[in-house]
Amino acid sequence: MATEKEIVVSGIRSTGFLHLGNYFGAIRNYVRMQDEFNCYFFIADWHSLTTHPDPKDLAGNVLRMVAENVAAGLDPEKVALFAQSDVPEIAELYMLLNTLAYKGELEKVPTFKEKVRLNPDNVNAGLLTYPVLMASDILVHRATKVPVGKDQEQHLEMARNFAHRFNTRYGADFFPGPQAFNYGDNLVRIPSLDGAGKMSKSENQMATLYLADDDDLIRKKVMKAKSDSAAGGEMPESVANLFQLMSLVGHAATVAKFREDFNAGTIRYGDMKKQLAEDMVAFIGPIREKTLELQKDKVYLNKIMRAGAEKARASASATLVEVRKLIGINYY
Ligand code: ATP
Ligand code: MG
């Protein structure tokens, strides 16, 4: 008997260029999950409006991110790759779930507080209810697994709470509790090269490695990365960050060599960064070139998005039929 594949959902905001954090926190998992699971991956254009509401950037960002996802290994024949705004059922569920989310709990979310701190003039309600929209993205497909980076852990916990509250209020075991997912034990967090925060699309751009960076820019950013004069003894965080990056993109033997050098107290950080820069160039280069090639074919990118949206809407509208019934919206 054929068993139903588990459902997977994840999204990335259309706020700029994809970077190594998006790759190792999210997309690498998408690519590995696409054969095994029923996957819905989307460009979160509505989410981007809470902080990046400029209409002239939006379409370009969305299309490029579709290309970047495919260039990084996503197969649009296997997964639904779509824009969030093409699935209006998400907005309907968001509105309904808002009645189950409390102002107090939303105000306490660290990512909300951080956004308020960074941009006190734009504390909009969309920013406050971001976790509710994110829960809707996931629950609308009744997903169980959500490949995300470490920064999304708490939002996932909230999605589980909203799911549980819905089930309790309406007396149904309807929404599963979605779990953050990563192949390997822990969720990934790729730190910025200056050690201040994580790599990000919209902040810390000179300390973030983007999948669109050219070779020289990659070298320049890596050579400026924070390292340390220490060698041997306890490893400082900045050095551990370099080792983390090298382990992700470099060869095990090179990593082992620099680790030995560190332990022996003979490590030269200039040499290590030179090696890391070349490893990065070799890793990022092919994805960048493939993206540029795909971007030339807008018709193909639109085709991917339309097919993805159709599949996502079929799944989302089936959920909403049940949700409306449970809530009592069935008059005819
Ligand atoms: P923005 O600055 O606009 O919020 P972002 O870089 O934080 O952009 P998101 O669109 O918020 O990216 O997140 C997309 C996915 O990438 C999420 O799964 C998130 O957990 C993951 N992610 C983002 N940054 C990192 C990082 N530095 N390390 C690991 N995962 C990350
Ligand atoms: Mg983010």
Coordinates of C-alpha atoms and ligand atoms in Angstrom, one line a residue:
M1 CA 0.0 0.0 0.0
A2 CA 1.3 3.4 -0.9
T3 CA 1.9 5.6 2.1
E4 CA 1.2 9.3 2.0
K5 CA 4.4 11.4 1.9
E6 CA 4.9 13.7 4.9
I7 CA 4.3 17.3 4.1
V8 CA 7.1 19.9 4.2
V9 CA 6.7 23.7 4.0
S10 CA 9.3 26.5 4.1
G11 CA 9.7 30.0 2.8
I12 CA 12.2 32.7 2.2
R13 CA 11.5 36.5 2.3
S14 CA 12.0 38.4 -0.9
T15 CA 14.1 41.0 0.7
G16 CA 17.3 40.7 -1.2
F17 CA 20.0 38.2 -2.4
L18 CA 20.2 34.7 -1.0
H19 CA 23.2 34.1 1.2
L20 CA 25.1 31.2 2.7
G21 CA 22.9 31.2 5.8
N22 CA 19.8 30.7 3.6
Y23 CA 21.6 28.0 1.8
F24 CA 22.9 26.0 4.7
G25 CA 19.9 26.7 7.0
A26 CA 17.2 26.1 4.5
I27 CA 17.9 25.4 0.8
R28 CA 20.4 22.5 1.4
N29 CA 17.6 20.8 3.3
Y30 CA 15.0 21.6 0.6
V31 CA 17.2 19.9 -2.0
R32 CA 17.7 16.8 0.1
M33 CA 14.0 16.6 1.1
Q34 CA 12.6 17.0 -2.4
D35 CA 12.8 13.2 -3.2
E36 CA 11.4 12.0 0.0
F37 CA 8.6 14.4 0.9
N38 CA 5.7 16.3 -0.5
C39 CA 7.3 19.8 -0.5
Y40 CA 5.9 23.3 -0.7
F41 CA 8.6 26.0 -0.9
F42 CA 7.7 29.6 -1.4
I43 CA 9.0 33.1 -1.8
A44 CA 7.5 35.0 1.1
D45 CA 6.6 38.2 -0.7
W46 CA 3.9 39.2 1.8
H47 CA 6.3 38.8 4.6
S48 CA 8.8 41.1 3.0
L49 CA 6.3 44.0 3.0
T50 CA 6.6 44.3 6.8
T51 CA 10.2 45.7 6.3
H52 CA 10.8 46.1 2.6
P53 CA 7.7 47.6 1.0
D54 CA 9.3 49.1 -2.1
P55 CA 7.2 48.1 -5.2
K56 CA 10.1 48.6 -7.6
D57 CA 12.2 45.9 -6.0
L58 CA 9.6 43.2 -5.4
A59 CA 9.1 41.5 -8.8
G60 CA 12.9 41.4 -9.5
N61 CA 13.6 40.0 -6.1
V62 CA 11.0 37.3 -6.4
L63 CA 12.0 36.1 -9.8
R64 CA 15.7 36.1 -9.0
M65 CA 15.0 34.1 -5.9
V66 CA 13.1 31.5 -7.9
A67 CA 16.2 31.3 -10.1
E68 CA 18.5 31.1 -7.1
N69 CA 16.6 28.2 -5.6
V70 CA 16.7 26.3 -8.9
A71 CA 20.4 27.1 -9.4
A72 CA 21.0 25.7 -5.9
G73 CA 19.5 22.4 -6.8
L74 CA 15.8 22.6 -6.3
D75 CA 13.9 20.7 -9.0
P76 CA 10.6 22.4 -9.8
E77 CA 9.2 19.2 -11.2
K78 CA 9.5 17.6 -7.8
V79 CA 8.4 20.5 -5.5
A80 CA 5.9 23.3 -5.6
L81 CA 7.9 26.5 -5.8
F82 CA 5.6 29.5 -5.7
A83 CA 5.0 33.0 -4.5
Q84 CA 3.1 33.3 -1.2
S85 CA 0.8 36.0 -2.7
D86 CA -0.4 33.5 -5.3
V87 CA -2.2 31.5 -2.5
P88 CA -4.9 33.8 -1.0
E89 CA -6.0 30.9 1.3
I90 CA -2.9 31.8 3.4
A91 CA -4.4 35.2 4.1
E92 CA -7.7 33.8 5.0
L93 CA -6.2 31.4 7.5
Y94 CA -4.0 34.2 8.8
M95 CA -7.0 36.3 9.6
L96 CA -8.7 33.3 11.4
L97 CA -5.6 32.4 13.4
N98 CA -5.2 36.0 14.5
T99 CA -8.2 35.4 16.7
L100 CA -6.1 32.7 18.5
A101 CA -2.9 34.7 19.0
Y102 CA -2.5 37.0 21.9
K103 CA -1.0 40.5 21.7
G104 CA 1.1 39.9 24.8
E105 CA 2.8 36.8 23.4
L106 CA 3.4 38.5 20.0
E107 CA 5.1 41.5 21.7
K108 CA 7.5 39.2 23.6
V109 CA 8.9 37.6 20.5
P110 CA 12.7 38.4 20.3
T111 CA 12.7 38.9 16.5
F112 CA 9.8 41.4 16.9
K113 CA 11.7 43.3 19.6
E114 CA 14.8 43.3 17.5
K115 CA 12.9 44.8 14.5
V116 CA 11.4 47.5 16.8
R117 CA 14.9 48.3 18.0
L118 CA 16.3 48.6 14.5
N119 CA 13.4 50.5 13.0
P120 CA 11.3 52.2 15.7
D121 CA 9.4 54.3 13.1
N122 CA 7.9 51.3 11.4
V123 CA 6.4 49.1 14.1
N124 CA 3.4 47.9 12.0
A125 CA 0.8 45.3 12.9
G126 CA 2.2 43.0 10.1
L127 CA 5.5 42.9 11.9
L128 CA 3.7 42.1 15.2
T129 CA 1.6 39.3 13.7
Y130 CA 4.5 37.9 11.5
P131 CA 4.5 34.6 13.5
V132 CA 0.7 34.2 12.8
L133 CA 1.3 34.6 9.0
M134 CA 4.2 32.2 9.2
A135 CA 2.0 29.7 11.1
S136 CA -0.6 30.1 8.3
D137 CA 2.0 29.4 5.6
I138 CA 2.7 26.1 7.3
L139 CA -0.6 25.0 8.6
V140 CA -2.5 25.8 5.4
H141 CA -0.8 22.6 4.0
R142 CA -1.0 20.8 7.3
A143 CA 2.7 20.3 7.2
T144 CA 4.7 18.4 9.8
K145 CA 8.3 19.4 8.9
V146 CA 9.7 22.8 8.3
P147 CA 13.3 23.1 7.2
V148 CA 14.6 26.4 8.7
G149 CA 17.6 27.9 10.3
K150 CA 18.1 28.4 14.0
D151 CA 16.6 31.9 14.0
Q152 CA 13.2 30.5 13.2
E153 CA 13.0 28.0 16.1
Q154 CA 10.8 30.2 18.2
H155 CA 8.4 31.0 15.4
L156 CA 7.9 27.3 14.9
E157 CA 7.1 26.9 18.6
M158 CA 4.4 29.5 18.1
A159 CA 3.0 27.8 15.1
R160 CA 2.7 24.7 17.2
N161 CA 0.9 26.7 19.9
F162 CA -1.6 28.2 17.4
A163 CA -2.2 24.7 15.9
H164 CA -2.9 23.3 19.3
R165 CA -5.2 26.2 20.3
F166 CA -7.2 25.8 17.1
N167 CA -7.5 22.0 17.7
T168 CA -8.6 22.6 21.3
R169 CA -11.1 25.4 20.5
Y170 CA -12.8 23.5 17.7
G171 CA -12.5 20.1 19.3
A172 CA -10.7 18.5 16.5
D173 CA -7.3 16.9 16.0
F174 CA -6.9 18.8 12.7
F175 CA -3.6 20.6 12.5
P176 CA -0.4 18.6 13.2
G177 CA 2.3 20.4 15.3
P178 CA 5.0 21.4 12.7
Q179 CA 8.6 20.8 13.7
A180 CA 11.7 22.7 12.6
F181 CA 13.9 20.4 10.6
N182 CA 17.5 20.0 9.7
Y183 CA 19.4 16.9 8.4
G184 CA 21.8 16.4 11.2
D185 CA 21.2 17.2 14.9
N186 CA 20.9 20.9 15.3
L187 CA 19.4 23.8 13.4
V188 CA 22.0 25.8 11.6
R189 CA 23.1 29.4 12.3
I190 CA 25.7 30.9 9.9
P191 CA 27.3 33.8 11.7
S192 CA 28.2 37.0 9.9
L193 CA 31.9 37.4 9.0
D194 CA 32.4 40.2 11.5
G195 CA 30.9 38.0 14.2
A196 CA 28.1 40.5 14.9
G197 CA 24.9 38.5 14.4
K198 CA 24.0 36.2 11.6
M199 CA 24.4 36.5 7.9
S200 CA 21.3 38.2 6.5
K201 CA 19.7 39.5 3.4
S202 CA 18.9 42.8 4.7
E203 CA 21.5 43.6 7.4
N204 CA 25.2 43.3 7.7
Q205 CA 25.7 43.0 4.0
M206 CA 29.5 43.4 3.8
A207 CA 29.8 40.6 6.4
T208 CA 27.4 38.3 4.5
L209 CA 28.4 36.0 1.6
Y210 CA 25.7 36.1 -1.1
L211 CA 25.2 33.5 -3.7
A212 CA 25.4 36.3 -6.3
D213 CA 28.8 37.7 -5.1
D214 CA 31.5 37.7 -7.7
D215 CA 34.8 36.0 -7.0
D216 CA 36.7 39.2 -6.1
L217 CA 34.0 40.3 -3.7
I218 CA 34.0 36.9 -2.0
R219 CA 37.8 37.0 -1.6
K220 CA 37.6 40.6 -0.2
K221 CA 34.8 39.7 2.3
V222 CA 36.5 36.6 3.5
M223 CA 40.0 38.2 3.9
K224 CA 38.3 40.9 6.1
A225 CA 36.6 38.3 8.3
K226 CA 37.2 38.6 12.0
S227 CA 39.8 36.1 13.1
D228 CA 42.1 36.3 16.1
S229 CA 45.8 36.3 17.1
A230 CA 45.2 33.3 19.5
A231 CA 46.4 29.9 18.6
G232 CA 46.1 26.8 20.8
G233 CA 44.0 26.6 24.0
E234 CA 40.4 27.4 23.9
M235 CA 39.1 28.4 20.4
P236 CA 37.7 32.0 20.2
E237 CA 34.3 32.3 18.7
S238 CA 35.6 34.2 15.6
V239 CA 38.0 31.3 14.8
A240 CA 35.3 28.7 15.4
N241 CA 33.2 30.6 12.9
L242 CA 35.9 30.3 10.3
F243 CA 36.2 26.6 11.0
Q244 CA 32.4 26.2 10.7
L245 CA 32.4 27.8 7.3
M246 CA 35.4 25.9 6.1
S247 CA 33.8 22.6 7.2
L248 CA 30.7 23.4 5.1
V249 CA 32.4 24.3 1.9
G250 CA 36.0 22.9 2.1
H251 CA 37.7 19.6 2.1
A252 CA 37.9 17.6 5.3
A253 CA 41.7 17.2 4.9
T254 CA 42.2 21.0 4.7
V255 CA 40.0 21.6 7.7
A256 CA 41.9 18.9 9.7
K257 CA 45.3 20.5 8.7
F258 CA 44.3 23.9 10.0
R259 CA 42.8 22.4 13.1
E260 CA 46.2 20.7 13.8
D261 CA 47.9 24.0 13.2
F262 CA 45.6 25.7 15.7
N263 CA 46.2 23.0 18.3
A264 CA 50.0 23.2 17.8
G265 CA 49.8 27.0 18.1
T266 CA 51.2 27.5 14.5
I267 CA 48.1 28.5 12.7
R268 CA 48.3 31.6 10.3
Y269 CA 44.9 33.1 9.9
G270 CA 45.9 34.9 6.7
D271 CA 46.6 31.4 5.2
M272 CA 43.4 30.0 6.5
K273 CA 41.3 32.8 5.1
K274 CA 43.0 32.5 1.8
Q275 CA 42.1 28.9 1.6
L276 CA 38.6 29.6 2.8
A277 CA 38.2 32.3 0.2
E278 CA 39.1 29.9 -2.6
D279 CA 36.8 27.2 -1.2
M280 CA 34.0 29.8 -1.2
V281 CA 34.7 30.9 -4.7
A282 CA 34.5 27.2 -5.8
F283 CA 31.3 26.7 -4.0
I284 CA 29.4 29.9 -4.8
G285 CA 30.7 30.4 -8.4
P286 CA 28.6 27.7 -10.1
I287 CA 25.4 28.7 -8.3
R288 CA 25.9 32.3 -9.3
E289 CA 26.5 31.5 -12.9
K290 CA 23.6 29.1 -13.1
T291 CA 21.3 31.8 -11.6
L292 CA 22.4 34.4 -14.2
E293 CA 21.6 31.9 -16.9
L294 CA 18.2 31.0 -15.5
Q295 CA 17.3 34.7 -15.1
K296 CA 17.5 35.2 -18.8
D297 CA 14.5 32.9 -19.2
K298 CA 11.7 34.8 -17.5
V299 CA 9.1 32.7 -19.3
Y300 CA 10.5 29.5 -17.7
L301 CA 10.6 31.1 -14.2
N302 CA 7.0 32.3 -14.6
K303 CA 6.0 28.8 -15.6
I304 CA 7.6 27.3 -12.5
M305 CA 5.8 29.8 -10.3
R306 CA 2.4 29.2 -12.0
A307 CA 2.7 25.4 -11.7
G308 CA 3.8 25.8 -8.1
A309 CA 1.0 28.1 -7.2
E310 CA -1.6 25.8 -8.7
K311 CA -0.3 22.8 -6.7
A312 CA -0.2 25.0 -3.5
R313 CA -3.7 26.4 -4.0
A314 CA -5.1 22.9 -4.4
S315 CA -3.7 21.8 -1.1
A316 CA -4.5 25.1 0.7
S317 CA -8.1 25.3 -0.5
A318 CA -8.8 21.7 0.7
T319 CA -7.5 22.7 4.1
L320 CA -9.7 25.8 4.2
V321 CA -12.8 23.9 3.3
E322 CA -12.3 21.9 6.5
V323 CA -11.3 24.9 8.6
R324 CA -14.4 26.8 7.7
K325 CA -16.6 23.8 8.6
L326 CA -14.9 23.4 12.0
I327 CA -15.3 27.1 12.7
G328 CA -19.0 27.0 11.7
I329 CA -18.8 28.9 8.5
N330 CA -21.0 26.5 6.5
Y331 CA -24.3 28.2 5.8
Y332 CA -25.4 26.8 2.5
Ligands
ATP1 P1 16.0 39.1 6.2 O1 17.2 39.8 6.8 O2 15.3 39.8 5.2 O3 15.0 38.6 7.3 P2 17.2 36.5 6.2 O4 18.5 36.3 5.7 O5 17.0 36.5 7.7 O6 16.5 37.8 5.5 P3 14.8 34.9 5.9 O7 14.0 35.1 4.6 O8 14.3 35.6 7.1 O9 16.3 35.3 5.6 O10 14.9 33.4 6.2 C1 14.9 32.4 5.2 C2 15.5 31.1 5.7 O11 16.9 31.2 5.9 C3 14.9 30.7 7.1 O12 14.8 29.3 7.1 C4 16.0 31.1 8.0 O13 16.0 30.4 9.2 C5 17.2 30.8 7.2 N1 18.4 31.7 7.6 C6 18.4 33.0 7.5 N2 19.6 33.5 7.9 C7 20.3 32.4 8.3 C8 21.6 32.2 8.9 N3 22.5 33.2 9.0 N4 22.0 30.9 9.2 C9 21.1 29.9 9.0 N5 19.9 30.0 8.5 C10 19.5 31.2 8.1
MG2 MG 15.0 36.9 8.6

